[in-house]
Amino acid sequence: MSRQPAGTHGQRAQVRLVGQAAQVPESRIVTARLAIMTTIGGWVGYLIYWFYSQFLRQGAYTTQAKAEAIAYLAMITLLEASSLAYLVARLGHIYRAREHRRVPRAHLDGYFWQRRPSLTMIIPSYREETRVIRNTLLSAALQEYPDKRIVLLIDDPPNPTEERHRVLLEAARSLPSQLESLLAYPATAARRAYDEFRERVGSRVSQLPAIVHEGGSDSGAAWDGVVVDPSELEQLADTYALAASWLTLQSEELPIIDHTDEFLRDEVFVRLAHEFAQIADTLREGASYGREVDAARLAQLYERLLNVFGARITSFERKLYASLSSEPNKAMNLNSYIGLMGGAYSVHRTLSGQVLVSDDPEHADLVIPDPDYVLTLDADSTLLPEYCLRLVYLMEQEAYAHVAVAQTPYSAYPGPASRLERIAGATTDVQHVVHQGLANYRAGFWVGANAVIRKRALNSLEEITWEGGYPIKRYIRDRTAIEDTESSVDIVAQGWEIYNYPERLSYSATPPTSVPCASSVAVGLMAACSSCRSCGVTTSGPRRPGVSRSPSSSSA
């Protein structure tokens, strides 16, 4: 729970390990089990002593004194139960960390070389500080995922009366174009290098691969058996060195205000730059051997650069349209955009304001694709570069076909300046352990700061109501302030599953003036609701670690 000062070697060492699978010694498991047994043994010992002292030992105890003793025992029991629940969850977290095996990066590259599940990242924002939104957009834009779309859902009132609110709104509106312009240079350089590589390959082999994916990327099968000269390694190394230099330059120019900026700099820009520089050095070393190399693997490496820098960033404001809900909560901000996915719309002016009307895609003002996956991300969060790649890959596997939500419960940014914020961050990190541990016992729930959601699962949750003559679609529940935990009940009730990926790949800000506790209360309430819904239903079947299974999805 203690933190090193920002920028120290201790903090850097701690952060470097957060994205790696844990190596769990057996002694840690033994200690965790011993803690559970000690807690139970201590409570049993106290219960025996209490019963003896209150009822068996002779003494002049009044009825009131015995009632007080019983009340005290009840409080002690609740505290013991709370500690035991945490220790059991912690043991589950250790089990999951021990069982987890990271998929090799080359395997991920090969998989997404053949398949390209579409992904749209939606980032709800309400009067957030411009720097905070920019950092979140940057971490999303630099995700190593092909053909990604990023949409900033601006929920500010469109006509603010206060100057500071107007400045925030205008800044949020301009961010997508600014960041696209920022990424244009490395994206264009990578695309040009890849196109030149294809031309050179075409001059050296009898047939240039012609099969092309929707996003403009070559089919893996078309490259089978194609080899190229080792000089191509030098060309690719130069491209990676250029990308590394650009990332390094951006890391140096990034304004550093607090520890969240340092985290973005070190764990996104510097990490990618270091990795790309290592790849460049390895490629140059490989070129020195003078052997022919597999063209498909080189093409995959070119496409990795395109995946990193090739983000399409836009924004959307639901409050500009009278045909969409204007209820003041994050859930309806998300629902409004999700409900438009897969459609084309024209903007019509009416007496009640602008409305969106379905139209032909060729003549529409707004065309919104229907993705395979939707990533929801809070505007004060940061994702490590492989977040989307690893979670979508997992959801694409047959064993996880019934997973609706895959996530890494967020951790606190390391190195905050204030003691109170460090305490708040410590509670967040404890919650991360609890979330991962609960998943080991099929009790995971959606943590809304970040998640990859299967669009088909969202469609199964769709509810339509009418407001002002317009259909309002709901996918994420908005009856309480904790929309993610509430929606977990509906997800599980529909037969879907929730999976916590056992790594730290996401980070979110903790409040500097308060310690979060509402989510813990909500967890208990939602768990009680879930228990009521599933009362009387027995589940069976094999368990997969980290999966929350609905009764309806198991054999009775």
Coordinates of C-alpha atoms in Angstrom, one line a residue:
M1 CA 0.0 0.0 0.0
S2 CA 3.0 2.3 0.4
R3 CA 4.1 4.3 -2.7
Q4 CA 7.4 5.5 -3.9
P5 CA 7.7 9.2 -4.8
A6 CA 6.8 9.9 -8.4
G7 CA 9.7 9.3 -10.8
T8 CA 11.8 7.2 -8.5
H9 CA 13.4 3.9 -9.5
G10 CA 11.1 2.0 -7.0
Q11 CA 8.0 3.2 -8.8
R12 CA 9.4 2.5 -12.2
A13 CA 10.2 -1.1 -11.2
Q14 CA 6.8 -1.6 -9.7
V15 CA 5.0 -0.3 -12.8
R16 CA 7.1 -2.4 -15.2
L17 CA 5.7 -5.5 -13.6
V18 CA 2.0 -4.7 -13.7
G19 CA 1.5 -5.9 -17.2
Q20 CA 3.2 -9.3 -16.7
A21 CA 1.8 -12.5 -15.6
A22 CA 2.6 -13.1 -11.9
Q23 CA 5.1 -15.8 -10.8
V24 CA 3.4 -17.1 -7.6
P25 CA 5.6 -19.0 -5.1
E26 CA 4.0 -21.8 -3.3
S27 CA 4.8 -20.1 0.0
R28 CA 2.4 -17.3 -0.8
I29 CA -0.5 -19.8 -1.3
V30 CA 0.4 -21.5 2.0
T31 CA 0.4 -18.1 3.8
A32 CA -3.0 -17.2 2.3
R33 CA -4.5 -20.4 3.4
L34 CA -2.9 -20.1 6.9
A35 CA -4.4 -16.6 7.2
I36 CA -7.9 -18.0 6.5
M37 CA -7.5 -20.8 9.0
T38 CA -6.1 -18.3 11.6
T39 CA -9.1 -16.0 11.1
I40 CA -11.6 -18.9 11.5
G41 CA -9.7 -20.3 14.4
G42 CA -9.5 -17.0 16.1
W43 CA -13.3 -16.4 15.8
V44 CA -14.1 -20.0 17.0
G45 CA -11.7 -19.5 20.0
Y46 CA -13.3 -16.2 20.9
L47 CA -16.8 -17.7 20.5
I48 CA -15.9 -20.4 23.0
Y49 CA -14.4 -17.9 25.4
W50 CA -17.4 -15.6 25.1
F51 CA -19.9 -18.4 25.7
Y52 CA -18.0 -19.6 28.7
S53 CA -17.6 -16.1 30.2
Q54 CA -21.2 -15.1 29.6
F55 CA -23.2 -18.2 30.3
L56 CA -21.1 -20.9 32.1
R57 CA -19.0 -18.9 34.5
Q58 CA -20.8 -17.9 37.7
G59 CA -21.3 -14.2 37.9
A60 CA -24.0 -11.6 38.6
Y61 CA -24.7 -10.7 35.0
T62 CA -27.9 -8.8 34.3
T63 CA -30.2 -9.4 31.3
Q64 CA -29.0 -6.0 29.9
A65 CA -25.4 -7.0 30.2
K66 CA -26.0 -10.3 28.4
A67 CA -27.9 -8.4 25.6
E68 CA -25.0 -6.1 25.2
A69 CA -22.6 -9.0 25.1
I70 CA -24.7 -10.6 22.3
A71 CA -24.7 -7.4 20.3
Y72 CA -20.9 -7.1 20.7
L73 CA -20.5 -10.7 19.5
A74 CA -22.6 -9.9 16.5
M75 CA -20.4 -7.0 15.6
I76 CA -17.2 -9.0 16.0
T77 CA -18.7 -11.8 13.9
L78 CA -19.5 -9.3 11.1
L79 CA -16.0 -7.9 11.2
E80 CA -14.5 -11.4 11.1
A81 CA -16.8 -12.3 8.2
S82 CA -15.6 -9.2 6.3
S83 CA -12.0 -10.1 6.8
L84 CA -12.6 -13.7 5.9
A85 CA -14.4 -12.7 2.7
Y86 CA -11.3 -10.6 1.7
L87 CA -8.9 -13.4 2.5
V88 CA -10.9 -15.9 0.5
A89 CA -11.0 -13.5 -2.5
R90 CA -7.3 -12.8 -2.1
L91 CA -6.7 -16.6 -2.3
G92 CA -8.8 -16.8 -5.4
H93 CA -6.7 -14.0 -6.9
I94 CA -3.5 -15.9 -6.2
Y95 CA -5.0 -19.1 -7.8
R96 CA -5.9 -17.1 -11.0
A97 CA -2.5 -15.5 -11.1
R98 CA -0.8 -18.9 -10.8
E99 CA -2.9 -20.4 -13.6
H100 CA -2.7 -17.5 -16.0
R101 CA -0.5 -17.9 -19.1
R102 CA 0.2 -15.0 -21.4
V103 CA -0.5 -15.6 -25.1
P104 CA 2.8 -15.0 -27.0
R105 CA 2.8 -11.8 -29.0
A106 CA 3.7 -13.5 -32.2
H107 CA 0.6 -15.7 -31.8
L108 CA -1.6 -12.6 -31.4
D109 CA -0.1 -11.0 -34.5
G110 CA -0.7 -14.2 -36.5
Y111 CA -4.3 -14.4 -35.3
F112 CA -5.2 -10.8 -36.2
W113 CA -3.4 -11.2 -39.5
Q114 CA -6.2 -13.7 -40.4
R115 CA -9.2 -12.2 -38.6
R116 CA -10.2 -8.6 -38.0
P117 CA -13.1 -8.3 -35.5
S118 CA -14.3 -4.7 -35.6
L119 CA -14.0 -2.6 -32.4
T120 CA -15.4 0.8 -31.5
M121 CA -14.2 2.6 -28.3
I122 CA -16.7 4.9 -26.7
I123 CA -15.5 7.4 -24.1
P124 CA -18.3 9.2 -22.2
S125 CA -17.2 12.7 -20.9
Y126 CA -19.0 15.3 -18.9
R127 CA -17.1 18.6 -18.3
E128 CA -13.9 16.8 -17.8
E129 CA -10.6 18.6 -17.8
T130 CA -9.1 18.9 -21.3
R131 CA -5.8 17.3 -20.3
V132 CA -7.6 14.4 -18.7
I133 CA -9.6 13.6 -21.8
R134 CA -6.6 14.1 -24.0
N135 CA -4.6 11.5 -22.1
T136 CA -7.4 9.0 -22.2
L137 CA -7.8 9.5 -26.0
L138 CA -4.1 9.1 -26.5
S139 CA -4.0 5.8 -24.6
A140 CA -7.0 4.6 -26.6
A141 CA -5.5 5.8 -29.9
L142 CA -2.2 4.0 -29.3
Q143 CA -3.9 0.7 -28.7
E144 CA -2.3 -2.0 -30.8
Y145 CA -5.5 -3.0 -32.5
P146 CA -6.4 -3.0 -36.3
D147 CA -9.0 -0.6 -37.7
K148 CA -10.1 0.9 -34.4
R149 CA -12.6 3.6 -34.1
I150 CA -12.7 6.0 -31.1
V151 CA -15.7 8.2 -30.3
L152 CA -15.7 10.8 -27.6
L153 CA -19.2 11.1 -26.2
I154 CA -19.4 14.7 -25.1
D155 CA -22.3 15.1 -22.6
D156 CA -21.8 18.8 -21.8
P157 CA -24.9 21.0 -22.4
P158 CA -24.4 22.3 -26.0
N159 CA -25.1 25.9 -25.0
P160 CA -23.3 26.6 -21.7
T161 CA -23.8 29.9 -20.0
E162 CA -20.6 30.0 -18.0
E163 CA -17.3 30.9 -19.7
R164 CA -15.3 28.1 -18.2
H165 CA -17.9 25.5 -19.3
R166 CA -17.8 26.9 -22.8
V167 CA -14.0 26.7 -22.9
L168 CA -14.2 23.0 -21.8
L169 CA -16.8 22.2 -24.4
E170 CA -14.9 23.8 -27.3
A171 CA -11.7 22.1 -26.2
A172 CA -13.4 18.7 -26.1
R173 CA -14.9 19.2 -29.5
S174 CA -11.5 20.0 -31.0
L175 CA -9.6 17.2 -29.4
P176 CA -10.4 14.4 -32.0
S177 CA -9.2 16.4 -35.0
Q178 CA -6.1 17.5 -33.1
L179 CA -5.1 14.0 -32.1
E180 CA -5.8 12.6 -35.6
S181 CA -3.5 15.3 -37.0
L182 CA -0.9 14.4 -34.4
L183 CA -1.0 10.7 -35.4
A184 CA -1.0 11.5 -39.1
Y185 CA 2.7 11.7 -39.5
P186 CA 3.7 8.2 -38.1
A187 CA 0.6 6.6 -39.7
T188 CA 1.4 8.0 -43.1
A189 CA 5.1 7.0 -42.8
A190 CA 4.1 3.5 -41.8
R191 CA 1.6 3.2 -44.6
R192 CA 4.1 4.5 -47.2
A193 CA 6.8 2.1 -46.0
Y194 CA 4.3 -0.8 -46.2
D195 CA 3.2 0.1 -49.7
E196 CA 6.8 0.3 -50.8
F197 CA 7.4 -3.1 -49.3
R198 CA 4.5 -4.6 -51.2
E199 CA 5.9 -3.1 -54.4
R200 CA 9.3 -4.5 -53.8
V201 CA 7.9 -7.9 -53.0
G202 CA 5.9 -7.7 -56.2
S203 CA 9.1 -7.3 -58.2
R204 CA 10.8 -10.2 -56.6
V205 CA 8.1 -12.9 -56.5
S206 CA 5.9 -14.2 -59.3
Q207 CA 2.6 -13.2 -57.8
L208 CA 1.9 -10.3 -55.4
P209 CA -0.7 -11.2 -52.8
A210 CA -4.0 -9.8 -54.0
I211 CA -6.5 -10.8 -51.2
V212 CA -7.2 -7.7 -49.1
H213 CA -9.2 -7.3 -45.9
E214 CA -11.9 -4.7 -45.5
G215 CA -9.5 -2.4 -43.6
G216 CA -6.9 -2.6 -46.4
S217 CA -4.6 -5.3 -44.9
D218 CA -3.4 -8.3 -46.7
S219 CA -4.8 -11.8 -46.1
G220 CA -2.4 -14.0 -44.3
A221 CA -3.1 -17.0 -46.6
A222 CA -2.0 -15.0 -49.7
W223 CA 1.5 -14.6 -48.3
D224 CA 2.2 -18.3 -47.5
G225 CA 5.5 -19.4 -48.9
V226 CA 6.6 -15.9 -50.0
V227 CA 10.2 -15.1 -49.0
V228 CA 12.2 -11.9 -49.5
D229 CA 15.8 -10.7 -49.3
P230 CA 17.4 -10.0 -45.9
S231 CA 17.7 -6.3 -47.0
E232 CA 14.0 -6.0 -46.3
L233 CA 14.9 -6.4 -42.6
E234 CA 16.9 -3.2 -42.8
Q235 CA 14.0 -1.3 -44.4
L236 CA 11.6 -2.5 -41.8
A237 CA 14.1 -1.7 -39.0
D238 CA 14.3 1.9 -40.3
T239 CA 10.5 2.2 -40.2
Y240 CA 10.4 0.9 -36.6
A241 CA 13.3 3.3 -35.6
L242 CA 11.3 6.2 -37.0
A243 CA 8.3 5.2 -35.0
A244 CA 10.4 4.9 -31.9
S245 CA 11.9 8.3 -32.4
W246 CA 8.4 9.9 -32.9
L247 CA 7.2 8.3 -29.7
T248 CA 10.2 9.4 -27.8
L249 CA 9.8 13.0 -29.0
Q250 CA 6.1 12.9 -27.9
S251 CA 7.0 11.6 -24.5
E252 CA 9.5 14.5 -24.1
E253 CA 6.9 17.1 -25.2
L254 CA 4.0 15.7 -23.1
P255 CA 3.1 18.3 -20.4
I256 CA 3.7 16.7 -17.0
I257 CA 1.3 18.1 -14.4
D258 CA 0.9 15.2 -12.0
H259 CA 1.5 11.4 -11.7
T260 CA -1.2 10.5 -14.2
D261 CA 0.8 12.3 -16.9
E262 CA 4.0 10.6 -15.9
F263 CA 2.2 7.2 -16.1
L264 CA 1.0 7.9 -19.7
R265 CA 4.4 9.0 -20.7
D266 CA 6.3 6.1 -19.1
E267 CA 3.8 3.2 -19.7
V268 CA 2.4 4.2 -23.2
F269 CA 4.9 6.4 -25.0
V270 CA 8.2 5.3 -23.5
R271 CA 7.1 1.7 -23.3
L272 CA 6.2 1.5 -27.0
A273 CA 9.2 3.5 -28.0
H274 CA 11.5 1.1 -26.1
E275 CA 9.8 -1.9 -27.6
F276 CA 10.0 -0.5 -31.2
A277 CA 13.6 0.3 -30.8
Q278 CA 14.3 -3.2 -29.6
I279 CA 12.5 -4.6 -32.6
A280 CA 14.6 -2.3 -34.9
D281 CA 17.8 -3.6 -33.3
T282 CA 16.7 -7.2 -33.6
L283 CA 15.8 -6.7 -37.3
R284 CA 19.2 -5.2 -38.1
E285 CA 20.9 -8.1 -36.3
G286 CA 18.8 -10.5 -38.3
A287 CA 19.8 -8.8 -41.5
S288 CA 23.4 -9.5 -40.8
Y289 CA 22.9 -13.3 -41.1
G290 CA 22.1 -12.8 -44.8
R291 CA 19.3 -15.4 -45.1
E292 CA 16.0 -15.1 -46.8
V293 CA 13.1 -14.2 -44.5
D294 CA 9.4 -14.9 -44.4
A295 CA 7.5 -12.0 -46.1
A296 CA 4.3 -12.7 -44.1
R297 CA 6.1 -12.1 -40.8
L298 CA 7.5 -8.8 -42.1
A299 CA 4.1 -7.8 -43.3
Q300 CA 2.7 -8.5 -39.9
L301 CA 5.3 -6.2 -38.3
Y302 CA 4.4 -3.5 -40.8
E303 CA 0.8 -3.9 -39.9
R304 CA 1.5 -3.6 -36.3
L305 CA 2.7 0.0 -36.9
L306 CA -0.5 0.7 -38.8
N307 CA -2.5 -0.8 -36.0
V308 CA -0.8 1.5 -33.4
F309 CA -1.1 4.7 -35.3
G310 CA -4.1 4.2 -37.5
A311 CA -6.9 5.3 -35.2
R312 CA -10.1 7.1 -36.4
I313 CA -11.2 9.6 -33.8
T314 CA -14.5 11.4 -33.8
S315 CA -16.9 12.9 -31.2
F316 CA -20.7 12.8 -30.7
E317 CA -23.1 14.9 -28.6
R318 CA -26.5 13.3 -27.9
K319 CA -27.8 16.6 -26.4
L320 CA -27.8 18.2 -29.8
Y321 CA -30.7 16.0 -30.8
A322 CA -34.2 16.0 -29.5
S323 CA -34.8 12.5 -30.7
L324 CA -32.3 11.1 -28.1
S325 CA -32.5 10.9 -24.4
S326 CA -31.2 13.8 -22.3
E327 CA -31.4 12.1 -19.0
P328 CA -28.3 13.3 -16.9
N329 CA -26.4 10.1 -16.4
K330 CA -23.5 8.2 -18.0
A331 CA -25.6 5.1 -18.8
M332 CA -27.9 7.1 -21.1
N333 CA -24.9 8.8 -22.8
L334 CA -23.6 5.4 -23.7
N335 CA -27.0 4.0 -24.6
S336 CA -27.8 6.8 -27.0
Y337 CA -24.8 6.1 -29.1
I338 CA -25.0 2.3 -28.9
G339 CA -28.6 2.6 -30.0
L340 CA -27.5 4.3 -33.2
M341 CA -24.9 1.7 -34.2
G342 CA -25.5 0.0 -37.5
G343 CA -27.5 2.9 -38.9
A344 CA -27.3 5.9 -41.2
Y345 CA -29.1 9.1 -40.3
S346 CA -29.9 12.5 -41.6
V347 CA -30.3 15.6 -39.4
H348 CA -33.7 17.2 -39.7
R349 CA -34.7 20.4 -38.0
T350 CA -38.1 20.5 -36.3
L351 CA -39.9 22.8 -33.8
S352 CA -38.5 20.7 -30.9
G353 CA -35.0 20.9 -32.3
Q354 CA -32.7 18.7 -34.4
V355 CA -33.7 15.1 -34.8
L356 CA -31.9 12.1 -36.4
V357 CA -33.9 10.3 -39.1
S358 CA -32.9 7.0 -40.7
D359 CA -31.6 7.5 -44.3
D360 CA -29.7 5.9 -47.1
P361 CA -26.0 5.7 -46.3
E362 CA -25.1 7.5 -49.5
H363 CA -27.1 10.6 -48.5
A364 CA -26.9 10.4 -44.7
D365 CA -25.2 13.0 -42.6
L366 CA -24.1 10.4 -40.0
V367 CA -23.2 6.8 -40.6
I368 CA -22.3 4.7 -37.6
P369 CA -20.9 1.2 -38.1
D370 CA -22.1 -1.8 -36.1
P371 CA -19.0 -3.3 -34.6
D372 CA -18.4 -6.8 -33.2
Y373 CA -17.1 -5.3 -29.9
V374 CA -17.7 -2.1 -28.0
L375 CA -15.1 -0.8 -25.5
T376 CA -16.4 1.5 -22.9
L377 CA -13.8 3.7 -21.2
D378 CA -14.1 6.4 -18.6
A379 CA -12.6 9.7 -19.5
D380 CA -10.1 9.6 -16.6
S381 CA -8.6 6.2 -17.4
T382 CA -5.5 4.9 -19.2
L383 CA -5.1 1.6 -21.0
L384 CA -1.8 -0.2 -21.6
P385 CA -1.2 -0.7 -25.3
E386 CA -2.1 -4.4 -25.5
Y387 CA -5.4 -4.1 -23.6
C388 CA -7.8 -4.4 -26.6
L389 CA -5.6 -7.0 -28.4
R390 CA -5.6 -9.4 -25.6
L391 CA -9.2 -9.1 -24.5
V392 CA -10.7 -9.3 -27.9
Y393 CA -8.5 -12.3 -28.7
L394 CA -9.8 -14.0 -25.6
M395 CA -13.4 -13.3 -26.5
E396 CA -12.8 -14.7 -30.0
Q397 CA -11.9 -18.1 -28.6
E398 CA -14.6 -20.8 -28.7
A399 CA -14.2 -21.5 -24.9
Y400 CA -15.2 -17.9 -24.2
A401 CA -18.1 -17.6 -26.7
H402 CA -20.5 -16.8 -24.0
V403 CA -18.5 -14.0 -22.4
A404 CA -20.4 -10.8 -22.8
V405 CA -17.9 -8.6 -20.9
A406 CA -14.1 -8.9 -20.6
Q407 CA -12.2 -6.5 -18.5
T408 CA -9.3 -5.8 -16.3
P409 CA -10.6 -4.2 -13.1
Y410 CA -8.7 -0.9 -13.0
S411 CA -5.9 -0.1 -10.7
A412 CA -4.8 3.2 -9.2
Y413 CA -2.2 5.3 -10.8
P414 CA 1.1 4.8 -8.9
G415 CA 2.9 7.8 -7.3
P416 CA 0.2 10.3 -6.2
A417 CA 1.5 13.3 -4.3
S418 CA -1.0 13.6 -1.4
R419 CA -1.3 11.1 1.4
L420 CA -5.1 11.0 1.1
E421 CA -4.9 10.1 -2.6
R422 CA -2.4 7.4 -1.8
I423 CA -4.9 5.9 0.7
A424 CA -7.7 6.2 -1.9
G425 CA -5.5 4.5 -4.4
A426 CA -4.7 1.7 -1.9
T427 CA -8.4 0.9 -1.5
T428 CA -8.7 0.8 -5.3
D429 CA -5.8 -1.7 -5.6
V430 CA -7.4 -3.8 -2.8
Q431 CA -10.6 -3.8 -4.8
H432 CA -8.7 -5.0 -7.9
V433 CA -7.5 -8.0 -5.8
V434 CA -11.1 -8.6 -4.6
H435 CA -12.6 -8.4 -8.2
Q436 CA -10.0 -10.9 -9.5
G437 CA -10.6 -13.2 -6.5
L438 CA -14.4 -13.1 -6.8
A439 CA -14.0 -14.1 -10.5
N440 CA -12.4 -17.3 -9.3
Y441 CA -15.6 -18.2 -7.6
R442 CA -17.9 -17.2 -10.5
A443 CA -19.0 -14.1 -8.8
G444 CA -17.4 -11.4 -11.1
F445 CA -19.3 -8.3 -12.1
W446 CA -18.8 -5.5 -14.6
V447 CA -16.5 -2.7 -13.4
G448 CA -17.6 0.2 -15.7
A449 CA -14.3 2.2 -15.9
N450 CA -13.2 0.0 -18.8
A451 CA -14.6 -3.1 -20.5
V452 CA -14.7 -4.9 -23.9
I453 CA -18.4 -5.8 -24.5
R454 CA -19.7 -8.2 -27.2
K455 CA -22.2 -6.2 -29.2
R456 CA -24.4 -9.2 -29.7
A457 CA -24.7 -9.4 -25.9
L458 CA -25.7 -5.7 -25.7
N459 CA -28.4 -6.4 -28.4
S460 CA -29.9 -9.1 -26.2
L461 CA -30.3 -6.6 -23.4
E462 CA -32.1 -4.0 -25.5
E463 CA -35.2 -2.4 -24.1
I464 CA -37.2 0.3 -26.0
T465 CA -39.4 2.9 -24.4
W466 CA -40.9 6.0 -26.0
E467 CA -40.2 9.6 -24.9
G468 CA -41.7 12.6 -26.7
G469 CA -42.7 10.4 -29.6
Y470 CA -39.2 9.0 -30.2
P471 CA -37.9 5.5 -29.4
I472 CA -35.3 5.4 -26.6
K473 CA -33.1 2.3 -26.5
R474 CA -31.6 1.1 -23.3
Y475 CA -28.8 -1.5 -23.0
I476 CA -27.0 -0.4 -19.8
R477 CA -29.3 0.2 -16.8
D478 CA -29.7 3.7 -15.5
R479 CA -32.0 3.1 -12.5
T480 CA -29.1 3.6 -10.0
A481 CA -25.9 5.6 -10.0
I482 CA -23.9 2.3 -10.3
E483 CA -25.0 1.4 -13.8
D484 CA -22.2 -1.2 -14.4
T485 CA -22.9 -3.3 -11.3
E486 CA -26.6 -3.1 -11.9
S487 CA -26.3 -4.2 -15.5
S488 CA -24.2 -7.2 -14.4
V489 CA -27.4 -8.7 -13.0
D490 CA -29.1 -8.4 -16.4
I491 CA -26.1 -9.7 -18.2
V492 CA -25.9 -12.9 -16.1
A493 CA -29.7 -13.3 -16.1
Q494 CA -29.6 -13.4 -19.9
G495 CA -27.1 -16.4 -19.9
W496 CA -24.0 -14.4 -20.6
E497 CA -20.7 -14.4 -18.6
I498 CA -18.4 -11.8 -17.2
Y499 CA -14.6 -12.4 -17.3
N500 CA -11.9 -10.6 -15.4
Y501 CA -8.6 -10.9 -17.3
P502 CA -5.9 -11.7 -14.7
E503 CA -3.5 -8.9 -15.5
R504 CA -3.2 -5.1 -14.7
L505 CA -3.8 -3.5 -18.1
S506 CA -6.0 -0.5 -17.0
Y507 CA -5.6 2.4 -14.6
S508 CA -8.0 5.0 -13.4
A509 CA -7.8 8.2 -11.3
T510 CA -8.7 8.1 -7.6
P511 CA -10.4 11.1 -6.0
P512 CA -7.8 13.3 -4.2
T513 CA -10.3 14.4 -1.5
S514 CA -12.3 11.3 -0.6
V515 CA -11.9 7.5 -0.3
P516 CA -14.2 5.6 -2.6
C517 CA -16.8 3.4 -0.8
A518 CA -20.1 3.7 -2.7
S519 CA -19.0 0.9 -5.1
S520 CA -18.5 -1.5 -2.2
V521 CA -22.0 -0.8 -0.9
A522 CA -23.4 -1.3 -4.4
V523 CA -21.6 -4.6 -4.8
G524 CA -23.5 -6.0 -1.8
L525 CA -26.8 -4.6 -2.9
M526 CA -26.4 -6.0 -6.4
A527 CA -25.2 -9.4 -5.1
A528 CA -28.3 -9.5 -3.0
C529 CA -30.5 -8.8 -6.0
S530 CA -28.7 -11.4 -8.1
S531 CA -29.2 -14.0 -5.3
C532 CA -33.0 -13.2 -5.2
R533 CA -33.3 -13.7 -9.0
S534 CA -31.5 -17.0 -9.0
C535 CA -33.2 -18.3 -5.8
G536 CA -34.1 -22.0 -6.2
V537 CA -32.0 -22.6 -9.3
T538 CA -29.1 -25.1 -9.0
T539 CA -26.1 -24.8 -11.4
S540 CA -23.6 -27.4 -12.4
G541 CA -21.0 -28.1 -15.1
P542 CA -17.3 -27.4 -15.4
R543 CA -15.9 -24.1 -14.1
R544 CA -13.5 -21.9 -16.0
P545 CA -11.5 -19.6 -13.7
G546 CA -12.6 -16.0 -13.7
V547 CA -16.0 -16.6 -15.3
S548 CA -19.3 -15.6 -13.8
R549 CA -21.9 -18.1 -15.0
S550 CA -25.6 -17.5 -15.2
P551 CA -27.9 -20.3 -13.8
S552 CA -29.6 -20.3 -17.2
S553 CA -26.4 -21.0 -19.0
S554 CA -25.7 -24.2 -16.9
S555 CA -27.5 -27.5 -16.8
A556 CA -29.9 -27.8 -13.9

